[in-house]
Every structure is written in C-alpha cells, then in structure tokens.
Amino acid sequence: GAVVSQHPSRVICKSGTSVKIECRSLDFQATTMFWYRQFPKQSLMLMATSNEGSKATYEQGVEKDKFLINHASLTLSTLTVTSAHPEDSSFYICSVPGLGLKETQYFGPGTRLLVL
Amino acid sequence: GENVEQHPSTLSVQEGDSAVIKCTYSDSASNYFPWYKQELGKGPQLIIDIRSNVGEKKDQRIAVTLNKTAKHFSLHITETQPEDSAVYFCAANGGGSYIPTFGRGTSLIVHP
C-alpha cells in the first residue's frame, strides 16, 4: 500500500483566519490526490480532486475560493481553508490512488480542524 | 450516479462471535468494492477489497462476498476481538472511476 501523511494532525484557529493542511505521498509520486471532509458520525464526503500541474476539480457545492487546493509537486498537495468559520470545523482527510490499481485509495491520518 | 446503502448502522457483538455488514449498490458498471476500517480520530484503512470477477475473497478472519446479480456485497469478520471495534465503510467504484462512493458506515462494537 501507500504511505500518506498529513500535517498538522489537529489545529485550532480563530474565526476569520486561514488554515493550511498538507498531504504528502511518502513512497511514490501521485499526479492525483483527493480531499475529503468528514463530520462526526458521518461518512466521507469528497470535496475535490487535486491535480498536479493543473487546477483542482471541485465537487458540487464546494466553494473553490474558500477551499484552495495547490498540488505543488508530485508528492505534496495542500488544502487551505480561507476565512474559516465555526461551521468549517471538521475532520479533513486526503487520499492517494494506488500505484497501478488506481481504484484503491490510501488515506492519510486526517486533520482535525476546530474553528472558534 | 452510484448509490451505496450500508446496514446496519451499529452492530454490537460479544468477543468471539461473527459480525456481518451488508452493502448494496445501484450502478451495474461498478467493478471494484473496497472495505475500510476507521478507528476513532484516524483516517480510513483499507482492510480488504474484491473485484467483480470474483465471488469471494478471504484474508485470515476477514472475508468479503459479492453477488453481482443482486448488486450486494458483504463483509464477514469471524472470531471478533475488541480491537476490531471501529467504524467500517464499504465503497463501490464504477466503470473505471478512481473515486469510490462510500456507504454511511457501520459502528462495530466488540464487547470483551
């Protein structure tokens, strides 16, 4: 499988500030990464597909200007929550498709965001 | 698009018992069915998967069965242990898509 890391693991911020979350693929290059959001006791909701060298593809209902995604290299994608509000508090998880068998998703450990 | 239903939402068993979680899907083009285990505060971890050309797959205490005709697949855990307690998600990938559609999850509680 793939090893995926996220940083930070948890963050607390004030309302109105911006928060950056990093997702790294540690053992192979990934031209595509995915960002999910998960509210308590709910399933994973795909937010966007991060594409190396091009714009991210956002799911319906996800504001691209609020959730900025940058796939700066083949091993790093970042998600920036801009002007965060309490309703943005959630568990954010990235995933990387498997090498070869791309249907298999390998998830990072997640980032817990709390906006006060 | 694909729709995945998962039951039950909560499953409580005694240590040593078996646990079964069932999922149905809607898109007949779906051909890849992974199962993920998510422990509290962690990201989901792939535990087993099955492709549409196979009816059953086993890995030690875990097995998955697939009925393509009925469009349902199930996760079977035998000899459950307290460390099996977690939320389990089924998913289905349709027609070569990299993006899975997830079920709503099953919270499995194994009592010692």
CSV table of N, CA and C in Angstrom, one decimal, chain A residues 16 19-20 65 71 78 88 93 108:
chain,number,residue,atom,x,y,z
A,16,GLY,N,-12.2,33.6,10.9
A,16,GLY,CA,-11.7,34.6,10.0
A,16,GLY,C,-10.3,34.4,9.6
A,19,VAL,N,-6.3,28.5,7.3
A,19,VAL,CA,-5.5,27.3,7.8
A,19,VAL,C,-5.1,26.5,6.6
A,20,LYS,N,-3.8,26.1,6.6
A,20,LYS,CA,-3.3,25.3,5.6
A,20,LYS,C,-3.0,23.8,6.1
A,65,ASP,N,-13.2,29.1,-3.9
A,65,ASP,CA,-12.5,30.2,-3.3
A,65,ASP,C,-12.3,30.1,-1.8
A,71,HIS,N,-1.5,21.7,-5.8
A,71,HIS,CA,-0.8,20.4,-5.9
A,71,HIS,C,0.6,20.8,-6.5
A,78,THR,N,-1.8,20.7,-1.0
A,78,THR,CA,-2.2,21.5,0.2
A,78,THR,C,-3.6,21.9,0.1
A,88,ASP,N,-16.9,25.3,9.5
A,88,ASP,CA,-15.8,24.6,8.8
A,88,ASP,C,-15.1,23.6,9.7
A,93,ILE,N,-9.5,14.8,5.4
A,93,ILE,CA,-8.7,13.6,5.1
A,93,ILE,C,-8.3,13.7,3.6
A,108,GLY,N,-4.7,9.4,4.3
A,108,GLY,CA,-3.9,9.9,5.3
A,108,GLY,C,-4.5,9.8,6.7
